[in-house]
PDB file of N, CA, C and O in Angstrom, chain B, residues numbered from 101:
ATOM      1  N   MET B 101      23.039  24.012  12.205  1.00  0.00           N
ATOM      2  CA  MET B 101      22.031  23.315  11.454  1.00  0.00           C
ATOM      3  C   MET B 101      20.989  22.765  12.429  1.00  0.00           C
ATOM      4  O   MET B 101      21.346  22.090  13.395  1.00  0.00           O
ATOM      5  N   PRO B 102      19.714  23.042  12.190  1.00  0.00           N
ATOM      6  CA  PRO B 102      18.666  22.572  13.101  1.00  0.00           C
ATOM      7  C   PRO B 102      18.458  21.069  12.986  1.00  0.00           C
ATOM      8  O   PRO B 102      18.703  20.470  11.939  1.00  0.00           O
ATOM      9  N   PHE B 103      18.010  20.488  14.059  1.00  0.00           N
ATOM     10  CA  PHE B 103      17.699  19.060  14.122  1.00  0.00           C
ATOM     11  C   PHE B 103      16.456  18.780  13.294  1.00  0.00           C
ATOM     12  O   PHE B 103      15.483  19.528  13.381  1.00  0.00           O
ATOM     13  N   LYS B 104      16.465  17.722  12.494  1.00  0.00           N
ATOM     14  CA  LYS B 104      15.310  17.361  11.672  1.00  0.00           C
ATOM     15  C   LYS B 104      14.698  16.057  12.179  1.00  0.00           C
ATOM     16  O   LYS B 104      15.396  15.191  12.705  1.00  0.00           O
ATOM     17  N   VAL B 105      13.384  15.936  12.009  1.00  0.00           N
ATOM     18  CA  VAL B 105      12.662  14.764  12.505  1.00  0.00           C
ATOM     19  C   VAL B 105      11.832  14.169  11.376  1.00  0.00           C
ATOM     20  O   VAL B 105      11.139  14.880  10.649  1.00  0.00           O
ATOM     21  N   SER B 106      11.919  12.850  11.246  1.00  0.00           N
ATOM     22  CA  SER B 106      11.080  12.153  10.277  1.00  0.00           C
ATOM     23  C   SER B 106      10.349  11.020  10.990  1.00  0.00           C
ATOM     24  O   SER B 106      10.675  10.666  12.124  1.00  0.00           O
ATOM     25  N   ALA B 107       9.366  10.465  10.310  1.00  0.00           N
ATOM     26  CA  ALA B 107       8.603   9.352  10.871  1.00  0.00           C
ATOM     27  C   ALA B 107       8.495   8.257   9.815  1.00  0.00           C
ATOM     28  O   ALA B 107       8.517   8.522   8.613  1.00  0.00           O
ATOM     29  N   CYS B 108       8.378   7.041  10.288  1.00  0.00           N
ATOM     30  CA  CYS B 108       8.269   5.889   9.393  1.00  0.00           C
ATOM     31  C   CYS B 108       6.815   5.672   8.995  1.00  0.00           C
ATOM     32  O   CYS B 108       5.913   5.720   9.831  1.00  0.00           O
ATOM     33  N   SER B 109       6.605   5.433   7.711  1.00  0.00           N
ATOM     34  CA  SER B 109       5.244   5.227   7.237  1.00  0.00           C
ATOM     35  C   SER B 109       4.620   3.953   7.815  1.00  0.00           C
ATOM     36  O   SER B 109       3.398   3.810   7.796  1.00  0.00           O
ATOM     37  N   ALA B 110       5.430   3.034   8.323  1.00  0.00           N
ATOM     38  CA  ALA B 110       4.900   1.809   8.937  1.00  0.00           C
ATOM     39  C   ALA B 110       4.049   2.126  10.162  1.00  0.00           C
ATOM     40  O   ALA B 110       3.194   1.326  10.544  1.00  0.00           O
ATOM     41  N   ASN B 111       4.272   3.278  10.779  1.00  0.00           N
ATOM     42  CA  ASN B 111       3.451   3.687  11.924  1.00  0.00           C
ATOM     43  C   ASN B 111       1.981   3.808  11.557  1.00  0.00           C
ATOM     44  O   ASN B 111       1.112   3.778  12.429  1.00  0.00           O
ATOM     45  N   PHE B 112       1.707   3.944  10.276  1.00  0.00           N
ATOM     46  CA  PHE B 112       0.335   4.116   9.790  1.00  0.00           C
ATOM     47  C   PHE B 112      -0.187   2.848   9.107  1.00  0.00           C
ATOM     48  O   PHE B 112      -1.238   2.871   8.466  1.00  0.00           O
ATOM     49  N   GLY B 113       0.554   1.743   9.247  1.00  0.00           N
ATOM     50  CA  GLY B 113       0.139   0.490   8.625  1.00  0.00           C
ATOM     51  C   GLY B 113       0.092   0.628   7.114  1.00  0.00           C
ATOM     52  O   GLY B 113       1.000   1.189   6.500  1.00  0.00           O
ATOM     53  N   ARG B 114      -0.957   0.119   6.533  1.00  0.00           N
ATOM     54  CA  ARG B 114      -1.099   0.143   5.078  1.00  0.00           C
ATOM     55  C   ARG B 114      -1.967   1.310   4.586  1.00  0.00           C
ATOM     56  O   ARG B 114      -2.534   1.255   3.495  1.00  0.00           O
ATOM     57  N   ALA B 115      -2.061   2.350   5.394  1.00  0.00           N
ATOM     58  CA  ALA B 115      -2.806   3.549   4.978  1.00  0.00           C
ATOM     59  C   ALA B 115      -2.196   4.105   3.695  1.00  0.00           C
ATOM     60  O   ALA B 115      -1.014   3.898   3.424  1.00  0.00           O
ATOM     61  N   ASP B 116      -2.994   4.801   2.920  1.00  0.00           N
ATOM     62  CA  ASP B 116      -2.529   5.427   1.687  1.00  0.00           C
ATOM     63  C   ASP B 116      -1.304   6.299   1.971  1.00  0.00           C
ATOM     64  O   ASP B 116      -1.329   7.133   2.876  1.00  0.00           O
ATOM     65  N   LEU B 117      -0.236   6.105   1.199  1.00  0.00           N
ATOM     66  CA  LEU B 117       1.005   6.830   1.434  1.00  0.00           C
ATOM     67  C   LEU B 117       0.809   8.340   1.372  1.00  0.00           C
ATOM     68  O   LEU B 117       1.379   9.065   2.187  1.00  0.00           O
ATOM     69  N   PHE B 118       0.022   8.823   0.428  1.00  0.00           N
ATOM     70  CA  PHE B 118      -0.170  10.265   0.319  1.00  0.00           C
ATOM     71  C   PHE B 118      -0.912  10.813   1.532  1.00  0.00           C
ATOM     72  O   PHE B 118      -0.655  11.940   1.954  1.00  0.00           O
ATOM     73  N   HIS B 119      -1.812  10.043   2.087  1.00  0.00           N
ATOM     74  CA  HIS B 119      -2.492  10.442   3.331  1.00  0.00           C
ATOM     75  C   HIS B 119      -1.466  10.523   4.467  1.00  0.00           C
ATOM     76  O   HIS B 119      -1.495  11.452   5.275  1.00  0.00           O
ATOM     77  N   VAL B 120      -0.572   9.551   4.519  1.00  0.00           N
ATOM     78  CA  VAL B 120       0.486   9.551   5.542  1.00  0.00           C
ATOM     79  C   VAL B 120       1.352  10.795   5.393  1.00  0.00           C
ATOM     80  O   VAL B 120       1.642  11.475   6.377  1.00  0.00           O
ATOM     81  N   VAL B 121       1.761  11.090   4.173  1.00  0.00           N
ATOM     82  CA  VAL B 121       2.604  12.263   3.904  1.00  0.00           C
ATOM     83  C   VAL B 121       1.882  13.543   4.332  1.00  0.00           C
ATOM     84  O   VAL B 121       2.478  14.408   4.973  1.00  0.00           O
ATOM     85  N   ASP B 122       0.617  13.660   3.984  1.00  0.00           N
ATOM     86  CA  ASP B 122      -0.152  14.848   4.373  1.00  0.00           C
ATOM     87  C   ASP B 122      -0.203  15.001   5.893  1.00  0.00           C
ATOM     88  O   ASP B 122      -0.043  16.105   6.413  1.00  0.00           O
ATOM     89  N   ARG B 123      -0.424  13.907   6.595  1.00  0.00           N
ATOM     90  CA  ARG B 123      -0.495  13.964   8.058  1.00  0.00           C
ATOM     91  C   ARG B 123       0.847  14.365   8.664  1.00  0.00           C
ATOM     92  O   ARG B 123       0.897  15.187   9.579  1.00  0.00           O
ATOM     93  N   LEU B 124       1.935  13.787   8.153  1.00  0.00           N
ATOM     94  CA  LEU B 124       3.256  14.128   8.681  1.00  0.00           C
ATOM     95  C   LEU B 124       3.595  15.592   8.419  1.00  0.00           C
ATOM     96  O   LEU B 124       4.154  16.265   9.285  1.00  0.00           O
ATOM     97  N   ALA B 125       3.262  16.083   7.237  1.00  0.00           N
ATOM     98  CA  ALA B 125       3.517  17.493   6.921  1.00  0.00           C
ATOM     99  C   ALA B 125       2.709  18.394   7.837  1.00  0.00           C
ATOM    100  O   ALA B 125       3.222  19.395   8.338  1.00  0.00           O
ATOM    101  N   ALA B 126       1.446  18.046   8.058  1.00  0.00           N
ATOM    102  CA  ALA B 126       0.585  18.862   8.927  1.00  0.00           C
ATOM    103  C   ALA B 126       1.078  18.863  10.368  1.00  0.00           C
ATOM    104  O   ALA B 126       0.866  19.831  11.099  1.00  0.00           O
ATOM    105  N   GLN B 127       1.733  17.785  10.777  1.00  0.00           N
ATOM    106  CA  GLN B 127       2.228  17.681  12.150  1.00  0.00           C
ATOM    107  C   GLN B 127       3.628  18.271  12.314  1.00  0.00           C
ATOM    108  O   GLN B 127       4.182  18.264  13.414  1.00  0.00           O
ATOM    109  N   GLY B 128       4.196  18.779  11.227  1.00  0.00           N
ATOM    110  CA  GLY B 128       5.481  19.467  11.316  1.00  0.00           C
ATOM    111  C   GLY B 128       6.715  18.599  11.153  1.00  0.00           C
ATOM    112  O   GLY B 128       7.821  19.044  11.460  1.00  0.00           O
ATOM    113  N   PHE B 129       6.556  17.380  10.681  1.00  0.00           N
ATOM    114  CA  PHE B 129       7.727  16.540  10.445  1.00  0.00           C
ATOM    115  C   PHE B 129       8.514  17.071   9.252  1.00  0.00           C
ATOM    116  O   PHE B 129       7.979  17.783   8.402  1.00  0.00           O
ATOM    117  N   ASP B 130       9.783  16.714   9.207  1.00  0.00           N
ATOM    118  CA  ASP B 130      10.659  17.144   8.119  1.00  0.00           C
ATOM    119  C   ASP B 130      10.792  16.093   7.028  1.00  0.00           C
ATOM    120  O   ASP B 130      11.141  16.408   5.890  1.00  0.00           O
ATOM    121  N   GLY B 131      10.512  14.841   7.383  1.00  0.00           N
ATOM    122  CA  GLY B 131      10.703  13.784   6.411  1.00  0.00           C
ATOM    123  C   GLY B 131       9.864  12.562   6.698  1.00  0.00           C
ATOM    124  O   GLY B 131       9.191  12.462   7.724  1.00  0.00           O
ATOM    125  N   VAL B 132       9.926  11.627   5.752  1.00  0.00           N
ATOM    126  CA  VAL B 132       9.209  10.359   5.875  1.00  0.00           C
ATOM    127  C   VAL B 132      10.158   9.232   5.491  1.00  0.00           C
ATOM    128  O   VAL B 132      10.876   9.318   4.495  1.00  0.00           O
ATOM    129  N   GLU B 133      10.149   8.182   6.290  1.00  0.00           N
ATOM    130  CA  GLU B 133      10.854   6.945   5.975  1.00  0.00           C
ATOM    131  C   GLU B 133       9.809   6.016   5.368  1.00  0.00           C
ATOM    132  O   GLU B 133       8.855   5.627   6.042  1.00  0.00           O
ATOM    133  N   ILE B 134       9.983   5.666   4.122  1.00  0.00           N
ATOM    134  CA  ILE B 134       8.977   4.878   3.413  1.00  0.00           C
ATOM    135  C   ILE B 134       9.178   3.387   3.690  1.00  0.00           C
ATOM    136  O   ILE B 134      10.251   2.839   3.436  1.00  0.00           O
ATOM    137  N   THR B 135       8.142   2.745   4.208  1.00  0.00           N
ATOM    138  CA  THR B 135       8.160   1.303   4.398  1.00  0.00           C
ATOM    139  C   THR B 135       7.759   0.675   3.067  1.00  0.00           C
ATOM    140  O   THR B 135       6.585   0.666   2.697  1.00  0.00           O
ATOM    141  N   VAL B 136       8.752   0.153   2.359  1.00  0.00           N
ATOM    142  CA  VAL B 136       8.516  -0.242   0.974  1.00  0.00           C
ATOM    143  C   VAL B 136       7.517  -1.379   0.805  1.00  0.00           C
ATOM    144  O   VAL B 136       6.786  -1.400  -0.185  1.00  0.00           O
ATOM    145  N   MET B 137       7.461  -2.317   1.732  1.00  0.00           N
ATOM    146  CA  MET B 137       6.520  -3.423   1.526  1.00  0.00           C
ATOM    147  C   MET B 137       5.079  -3.005   1.710  1.00  0.00           C
ATOM    148  O   MET B 137       4.170  -3.732   1.309  1.00  0.00           O
ATOM    149  N   TYR B 138       4.849  -1.845   2.310  1.00  0.00           N
ATOM    150  CA  TYR B 138       3.495  -1.316   2.439  1.00  0.00           C
ATOM    151  C   TYR B 138       3.175  -0.291   1.358  1.00  0.00           C
ATOM    152  O   TYR B 138       2.040  -0.211   0.889  1.00  0.00           O
ATOM    153  N   HIS B 139       4.169   0.485   0.967  1.00  0.00           N
ATOM    154  CA  HIS B 139       3.884   1.664   0.145  1.00  0.00           C
ATOM    155  C   HIS B 139       4.616   1.762  -1.180  1.00  0.00           C
ATOM    156  O   HIS B 139       4.304   2.641  -1.983  1.00  0.00           O
ATOM    157  N   ALA B 140       5.579   0.889  -1.434  1.00  0.00           N
ATOM    158  CA  ALA B 140       6.316   0.962  -2.706  1.00  0.00           C
ATOM    159  C   ALA B 140       7.080  -0.337  -2.934  1.00  0.00           C
ATOM    160  O   ALA B 140       8.309  -0.335  -3.006  1.00  0.00           O
ATOM    161  N   VAL B 141       6.364  -1.429  -3.047  1.00  0.00           N
ATOM    162  CA  VAL B 141       6.991  -2.736  -3.251  1.00  0.00           C
ATOM    163  C   VAL B 141       7.838  -2.674  -4.518  1.00  0.00           C
ATOM    164  O   VAL B 141       7.300  -2.415  -5.595  1.00  0.00           O
ATOM    165  N   PRO B 142       9.144  -2.904  -4.421  1.00  0.00           N
ATOM    166  CA  PRO B 142      10.021  -2.710  -5.579  1.00  0.00           C
ATOM    167  C   PRO B 142       9.560  -3.417  -6.855  1.00  0.00           C
ATOM    168  O   PRO B 142       9.577  -2.813  -7.927  1.00  0.00           O
ATOM    169  N   ALA B 143       9.154  -4.666  -6.760  1.00  0.00           N
ATOM    170  CA  ALA B 143       8.767  -5.414  -7.958  1.00  0.00           C
ATOM    171  C   ALA B 143       7.432  -4.951  -8.538  1.00  0.00           C
ATOM    172  O   ALA B 143       7.083  -5.313  -9.661  1.00  0.00           O
ATOM    173  N   GLU B 144       6.686  -4.153  -7.776  1.00  0.00           N
ATOM    174  CA  GLU B 144       5.352  -3.734  -8.213  1.00  0.00           C
ATOM    175  C   GLU B 144       5.230  -2.227  -8.444  1.00  0.00           C
ATOM    176  O   GLU B 144       4.181  -1.748  -8.875  1.00  0.00           O
ATOM    177  N   THR B 145       6.293  -1.485  -8.160  1.00  0.00           N
ATOM    178  CA  THR B 145       6.221  -0.025  -8.242  1.00  0.00           C
ATOM    179  C   THR B 145       7.034   0.459  -9.442  1.00  0.00           C
ATOM    180  O   THR B 145       8.262   0.367  -9.457  1.00  0.00           O
ATOM    181  N   SER B 146       6.336   0.968 -10.428  1.00  0.00           N
ATOM    182  CA  SER B 146       6.992   1.423 -11.656  1.00  0.00           C
ATOM    183  C   SER B 146       7.838   2.671 -11.401  1.00  0.00           C
ATOM    184  O   SER B 146       7.686   3.351 -10.386  1.00  0.00           O
ATOM    185  N   ALA B 147       8.720   2.945 -12.337  1.00  0.00           N
ATOM    186  CA  ALA B 147       9.539   4.160 -12.252  1.00  0.00           C
ATOM    187  C   ALA B 147       8.645   5.393 -12.231  1.00  0.00           C
ATOM    188  O   ALA B 147       8.936   6.357 -11.523  1.00  0.00           O
ATOM    189  N   GLU B 148       7.563   5.370 -12.999  1.00  0.00           N
ATOM    190  CA  GLU B 148       6.630   6.497 -13.013  1.00  0.00           C
ATOM    191  C   GLU B 148       5.993   6.703 -11.637  1.00  0.00           C
ATOM    192  O   GLU B 148       5.879   7.833 -11.164  1.00  0.00           O
ATOM    193  N   ARG B 149       5.583   5.614 -11.005  1.00  0.00           N
ATOM    194  CA  ARG B 149       4.979   5.717  -9.671  1.00  0.00           C
ATOM    195  C   ARG B 149       6.001   6.209  -8.652  1.00  0.00           C
ATOM    196  O   ARG B 149       5.658   6.998  -7.772  1.00  0.00           O
ATOM    197  N   ARG B 150       7.244   5.759  -8.754  1.00  0.00           N
ATOM    198  CA  ARG B 150       8.292   6.232  -7.834  1.00  0.00           C
ATOM    199  C   ARG B 150       8.503   7.732  -7.984  1.00  0.00           C
ATOM    200  O   ARG B 150       8.673   8.444  -6.994  1.00  0.00           O
ATOM    201  N   ARG B 151       8.491   8.217  -9.244  1.00  0.00           N
ATOM    202  CA  ARG B 151       8.616   9.667  -9.468  1.00  0.00           C
ATOM    203  C   ARG B 151       7.430  10.406  -8.871  1.00  0.00           C
ATOM    204  O   ARG B 151       7.598  11.467  -8.270  1.00  0.00           O
ATOM    205  N   GLU B 152       6.234   9.855  -9.031  1.00  0.00           N
ATOM    206  CA  GLU B 152       5.024  10.465  -8.476  1.00  0.00           C
ATOM    207  C   GLU B 152       5.129  10.569  -6.947  1.00  0.00           C
ATOM    208  O   GLU B 152       4.792  11.600  -6.366  1.00  0.00           O
ATOM    209  N   ILE B 153       5.593   9.508  -6.314  1.00  0.00           N
ATOM    210  CA  ILE B 153       5.755   9.510  -4.854  1.00  0.00           C
ATOM    211  C   ILE B 153       6.776  10.565  -4.441  1.00  0.00           C
ATOM    212  O   ILE B 153       6.532  11.354  -3.529  1.00  0.00           O
ATOM    213  N   LYS B 154       7.916  10.570  -5.116  1.00  0.00           N
ATOM    214  CA  LYS B 154       8.976  11.537  -4.801  1.00  0.00           C
ATOM    215  C   LYS B 154       8.476  12.972  -4.950  1.00  0.00           C
ATOM    216  O   LYS B 154       8.738  13.814  -4.091  1.00  0.00           O
ATOM    217  N   GLN B 155       7.764  13.249  -6.028  1.00  0.00           N
ATOM    218  CA  GLN B 155       7.254  14.598  -6.272  1.00  0.00           C
ATOM    219  C   GLN B 155       6.207  14.994  -5.229  1.00  0.00           C
ATOM    220  O   GLN B 155       6.193  16.134  -4.765  1.00  0.00           O
ATOM    221  N   TYR B 156       5.337  14.061  -4.863  1.00  0.00           N
ATOM    222  CA  TYR B 156       4.295  14.362  -3.881  1.00  0.00           C
ATOM    223  C   TYR B 156       4.922  14.706  -2.535  1.00  0.00           C
ATOM    224  O   TYR B 156       4.507  15.654  -1.870  1.00  0.00           O
ATOM    225  N   ILE B 157       5.920  13.931  -2.145  1.00  0.00           N
ATOM    226  CA  ILE B 157       6.587  14.173  -0.872  1.00  0.00           C
ATOM    227  C   ILE B 157       7.282  15.534  -0.881  1.00  0.00           C
ATOM    228  O   ILE B 157       7.195  16.282   0.092  1.00  0.00           O
ATOM    229  N   ALA B 158       7.967  15.852  -1.970  1.00  0.00           N
ATOM    230  CA  ALA B 158       8.644  17.151  -2.081  1.00  0.00           C
ATOM    231  C   ALA B 158       7.635  18.293  -2.048  1.00  0.00           C
ATOM    232  O   ALA B 158       7.861  19.305  -1.384  1.00  0.00           O
ATOM    233  N   LYS B 159       6.526  18.135  -2.760  1.00  0.00           N
ATOM    234  CA  LYS B 159       5.494  19.179  -2.797  1.00  0.00           C
ATOM    235  C   LYS B 159       4.898  19.413  -1.404  1.00  0.00           C
ATOM    236  O   LYS B 159       4.479  20.524  -1.080  1.00  0.00           O
ATOM    237  N   ALA B 160       4.863  18.363  -0.591  1.00  0.00           N
ATOM    238  CA  ALA B 160       4.352  18.486   0.780  1.00  0.00           C
ATOM    239  C   ALA B 160       5.376  19.134   1.710  1.00  0.00           C
ATOM    240  O   ALA B 160       5.077  19.413   2.871  1.00  0.00           O
ATOM    241  N   GLY B 161       6.581  19.371   1.197  1.00  0.00           N
ATOM    242  CA  GLY B 161       7.612  20.011   2.006  1.00  0.00           C
ATOM    243  C   GLY B 161       8.424  19.035   2.841  1.00  0.00           C
ATOM    244  O   GLY B 161       9.116  19.438   3.777  1.00  0.00           O
ATOM    245  N   LEU B 162       8.343  17.760   2.507  1.00  0.00           N
ATOM    246  CA  LEU B 162       9.089  16.745   3.250  1.00  0.00           C
ATOM    247  C   LEU B 162      10.224  16.194   2.409  1.00  0.00           C
ATOM    248  O   LEU B 162      10.287  16.404   1.197  1.00  0.00           O
ATOM    249  N   GLN B 163      11.112  15.490   3.075  1.00  0.00           N
ATOM    250  CA  GLN B 163      12.187  14.773   2.405  1.00  0.00           C
ATOM    251  C   GLN B 163      11.998  13.285   2.659  1.00  0.00           C
ATOM    252  O   GLN B 163      11.375  12.890   3.645  1.00  0.00           O
ATOM    253  N   ILE B 164      12.532  12.472   1.779  1.00  0.00           N
ATOM    254  CA  ILE B 164      12.566  11.034   2.026  1.00  0.00           C
ATOM    255  C   ILE B 164      13.826  10.773   2.843  1.00  0.00           C
ATOM    256  O   ILE B 164      14.943  10.944   2.355  1.00  0.00           O
ATOM    257  N   SER B 165      13.636  10.360   4.083  1.00  0.00           N
ATOM    258  CA  SER B 165      14.786  10.183   4.967  1.00  0.00           C
ATOM    259  C   SER B 165      15.394   8.794   4.846  1.00  0.00           C
ATOM    260  O   SER B 165      16.585   8.615   5.100  1.00  0.00           O
ATOM    261  N   ALA B 166      14.588   7.812   4.462  1.00  0.00           N
ATOM    262  CA  ALA B 166      15.100   6.441   4.342  1.00  0.00           C
ATOM    263  C   ALA B 166      14.048   5.560   3.681  1.00  0.00           C
ATOM    264  O   ALA B 166      12.881   5.930   3.555  1.00  0.00           O
ATOM    265  N   LEU B 167      14.499   4.392   3.267  1.00  0.00           N
ATOM    266  CA  LEU B 167      13.599   3.339   2.821  1.00  0.00           C
ATOM    267  C   LEU B 167      13.678   2.242   3.872  1.00  0.00           C
ATOM    268  O   LEU B 167      14.767   1.833   4.274  1.00  0.00           O
ATOM    269  N   HIS B 168      12.540   1.778   4.304  1.00  0.00           N
ATOM    270  CA  HIS B 168      12.460   0.801   5.391  1.00  0.00           C
ATOM    271  C   HIS B 168      11.913  -0.500   4.829  1.00  0.00           C
ATOM    272  O   HIS B 168      10.876  -0.520   4.166  1.00  0.00           O
ATOM    273  N   PHE B 169      12.619  -1.575   5.103  1.00  0.00           N
ATOM    274  CA  PHE B 169      12.166  -2.877   4.614  1.00  0.00           C
ATOM    275  C   PHE B 169      12.108  -3.842   5.781  1.00  0.00           C
ATOM    276  O   PHE B 169      13.082  -3.990   6.519  1.00  0.00           O
ATOM    277  N   ILE B 170      10.981  -4.494   5.949  1.00  0.00           N
ATOM    278  CA  ILE B 170      10.814  -5.501   6.992  1.00  0.00           C
ATOM    279  C   ILE B 170      10.949  -6.855   6.318  1.00  0.00           C
ATOM    280  O   ILE B 170      10.133  -7.214   5.469  1.00  0.00           O
ATOM    281  N   PHE B 171      11.976  -7.609   6.694  1.00  0.00           N
ATOM    282  CA  PHE B 171      12.193  -8.926   6.103  1.00  0.00           C
ATOM    283  C   PHE B 171      11.295  -9.973   6.755  1.00  0.00           C
ATOM    284  O   PHE B 171      10.951  -9.862   7.932  1.00  0.00           O
ATOM    285  N   PRO B 172      10.921 -10.982   5.986  1.00  0.00           N
ATOM    286  CA  PRO B 172      10.175 -12.091   6.578  1.00  0.00           C
ATOM    287  C   PRO B 172      11.021 -12.775   7.654  1.00  0.00           C
ATOM    288  O   PRO B 172      12.248 -12.672   7.644  1.00  0.00           O
ATOM    289  N   GLY B 173      10.372 -13.460   8.561  1.00  0.00           N
ATOM    290  CA  GLY B 173      11.082 -14.147   9.622  1.00  0.00           C
ATOM    291  C   GLY B 173      12.179 -15.056   9.088  1.00  0.00           C
ATOM    292  O   GLY B 173      12.004 -15.723   8.069  1.00  0.00           O
ATOM    293  N   GLY B 174      13.295 -15.076   9.775  1.00  0.00           N
ATOM    294  CA  GLY B 174      14.398 -15.951   9.397  1.00  0.00           C
ATOM    295  C   GLY B 174      15.462 -15.297   8.533  1.00  0.00           C
ATOM    296  O   GLY B 174      16.580 -15.806   8.455  1.00  0.00           O
ATOM    297  N   LEU B 175      15.149 -14.187   7.885  1.00  0.00           N
ATOM    298  CA  LEU B 175      16.157 -13.495   7.073  1.00  0.00           C
ATOM    299  C   LEU B 175      16.894 -12.477   7.937  1.00  0.00           C
ATOM    300  O   LEU B 175      16.279 -11.667   8.630  1.00  0.00           O
ATOM    301  N   LYS B 176      18.226 -12.535   7.882  1.00  0.00           N
ATOM    302  CA  LYS B 176      19.035 -11.624   8.693  1.00  0.00           C
ATOM    303  C   LYS B 176      20.190 -11.069   7.870  1.00  0.00           C
ATOM    304  O   LYS B 176      21.036 -11.818   7.381  1.00  0.00           O
ATOM    305  N   MET B 177      20.215  -9.751   7.722  1.00  0.00           N
ATOM    306  CA  MET B 177      21.276  -9.096   6.959  1.00  0.00           C
ATOM    307  C   MET B 177      22.646  -9.297   7.589  1.00  0.00           C
ATOM    308  O   MET B 177      23.664  -9.261   6.897  1.00  0.00           O
ATOM    309  N   THR B 178      22.674  -9.509   8.891  1.00  0.00           N
ATOM    310  CA  THR B 178      23.942  -9.593   9.613  1.00  0.00           C
ATOM    311  C   THR B 178      24.319 -11.029   9.993  1.00  0.00           C
ATOM    312  O   THR B 178      25.154 -11.239  10.873  1.00  0.00           O
ATOM    313  N   ALA B 179      23.714 -12.006   9.338  1.00  0.00           N
ATOM    314  CA  ALA B 179      24.039 -13.404   9.626  1.00  0.00           C
ATOM    315  C   ALA B 179      25.526 -13.658   9.397  1.00  0.00           C
ATOM    316  O   ALA B 179      26.130 -13.062   8.505  1.00  0.00           O
ATOM    317  N   GLU B 180      26.108 -14.532  10.193  1.00  0.00           N
ATOM    318  CA  GLU B 180      27.530 -14.846  10.031  1.00  0.00           C
ATOM    319  C   GLU B 180      27.800 -15.630   8.751  1.00  0.00           C
ATOM    320  O   GLU B 180      28.840 -15.440   8.121  1.00  0.00           O
ATOM    321  N   GLU B 181      26.895 -16.493   8.365  1.00  0.00           N
ATOM    322  CA  GLU B 181      27.072 -17.319   7.173  1.00  0.00           C
ATOM    323  C   GLU B 181      26.743 -16.519   5.907  1.00  0.00           C
ATOM    324  O   GLU B 181      25.679 -15.908   5.801  1.00  0.00           O
ATOM    325  N   ALA B 182      27.660 -16.538   4.971  1.00  0.00           N
ATOM    326  CA  ALA B 182      27.446 -15.820   3.704  1.00  0.00           C
ATOM    327  C   ALA B 182      26.193 -16.318   2.986  1.00  0.00           C
ATOM    328  O   ALA B 182      25.481 -15.534   2.359  1.00  0.00           O
ATOM    329  N   SER B 183      25.927 -17.612   3.077  1.00  0.00           N
ATOM    330  CA  SER B 183      24.743 -18.162   2.396  1.00  0.00           C
ATOM    331  C   SER B 183      23.449 -17.589   2.976  1.00  0.00           C
ATOM    332  O   SER B 183      22.470 -17.409   2.252  1.00  0.00           O
ATOM    333  N   GLU B 184      23.441 -17.304   4.280  1.00  0.00           N
ATOM    334  CA  GLU B 184      22.267 -16.697   4.925  1.00  0.00           C
ATOM    335  C   GLU B 184      22.109 -15.246   4.484  1.00  0.00           C
ATOM    336  O   GLU B 184      20.988 -14.800   4.237  1.00  0.00           O
ATOM    337  N   ARG B 185      23.210 -14.498   4.379  1.00  0.00           N
ATOM    338  CA  ARG B 185      23.147 -13.114   3.892  1.00  0.00           C
ATOM    339  C   ARG B 185      22.697 -13.076   2.431  1.00  0.00           C
ATOM    340  O   ARG B 185      22.004 -12.148   2.012  1.00  0.00           O
ATOM    341  N   GLN B 186      23.093 -14.082   1.668  1.00  0.00           N
ATOM    342  CA  GLN B 186      22.693 -14.155   0.268  1.00  0.00           C
ATOM    343  C   GLN B 186      21.187 -14.308   0.137  1.00  0.00           C
ATOM    344  O   GLN B 186      20.602 -13.808  -0.824  1.00  0.00           O
ATOM    345  N   LYS B 187      20.555 -14.981   1.070  1.00  0.00           N
ATOM    346  CA  LYS B 187      19.104 -15.125   1.052  1.00  0.00           C
ATOM    347  C   LYS B 187      18.426 -13.771   1.128  1.00  0.00           C
ATOM    348  O   LYS B 187      17.390 -13.557   0.499  1.00  0.00           O
ATOM    349  N   VAL B 188      19.004 -12.849   1.899  1.00  0.00           N
ATOM    350  CA  VAL B 188      18.472 -11.490   1.999  1.00  0.00           C
ATOM    351  C   VAL B 188      18.600 -10.801   0.642  1.00  0.00           C
ATOM    352  O   VAL B 188      17.653 -10.172   0.171  1.00  0.00           O
ATOM    353  N   THR B 189      19.744 -10.918   0.030  1.00  0.00           N
ATOM    354  CA  THR B 189      19.964 -10.315  -1.282  1.00  0.00           C
ATOM    355  C   THR B 189      18.997 -10.882  -2.308  1.00  0.00           C
ATOM    356  O   THR B 189      18.438 -10.141  -3.116  1.00  0.00           O
ATOM    357  N   ASP B 190      18.803 -12.178  -2.277  1.00  0.00           N
ATOM    358  CA  ASP B 190      17.903 -12.826  -3.226  1.00  0.00           C
ATOM    359  C   ASP B 190      16.458 -12.432  -3.002  1.00  0.00           C
ATOM    360  O   ASP B 190      15.665 -12.396  -3.943  1.00  0.00           O
ATOM    361  N   HIS B 191      16.114 -12.137  -1.759  1.00  0.00           N
ATOM    362  CA  HIS B 191      14.737 -11.765  -1.441  1.00  0.00           C
ATOM    363  C   HIS B 191      14.424 -10.432  -2.080  1.00  0.00           C
ATOM    364  O   HIS B 191      13.311  -9.926  -1.940  1.00  0.00           O
TER     365      HIS B 191
END
């Protein structure tokens, strides 16, 4: 099985996601890691828009390799205290 390479959409800042996908496809990448706070904020992205994103990426010949989320300062998924980890879940 050949090695596959993807790139994170955060590398392009808040550029239009479809523009990012087009650039990655043109450069020969196999996939895209979507930075959700820039390109698909969960509370603001409808199911229809998520399908549109998924279809556009597939049509470009790429796969979605991961979803990337940057937490605000102070939130840590690996905190020792359960209450601190709960803050991540609540966010």
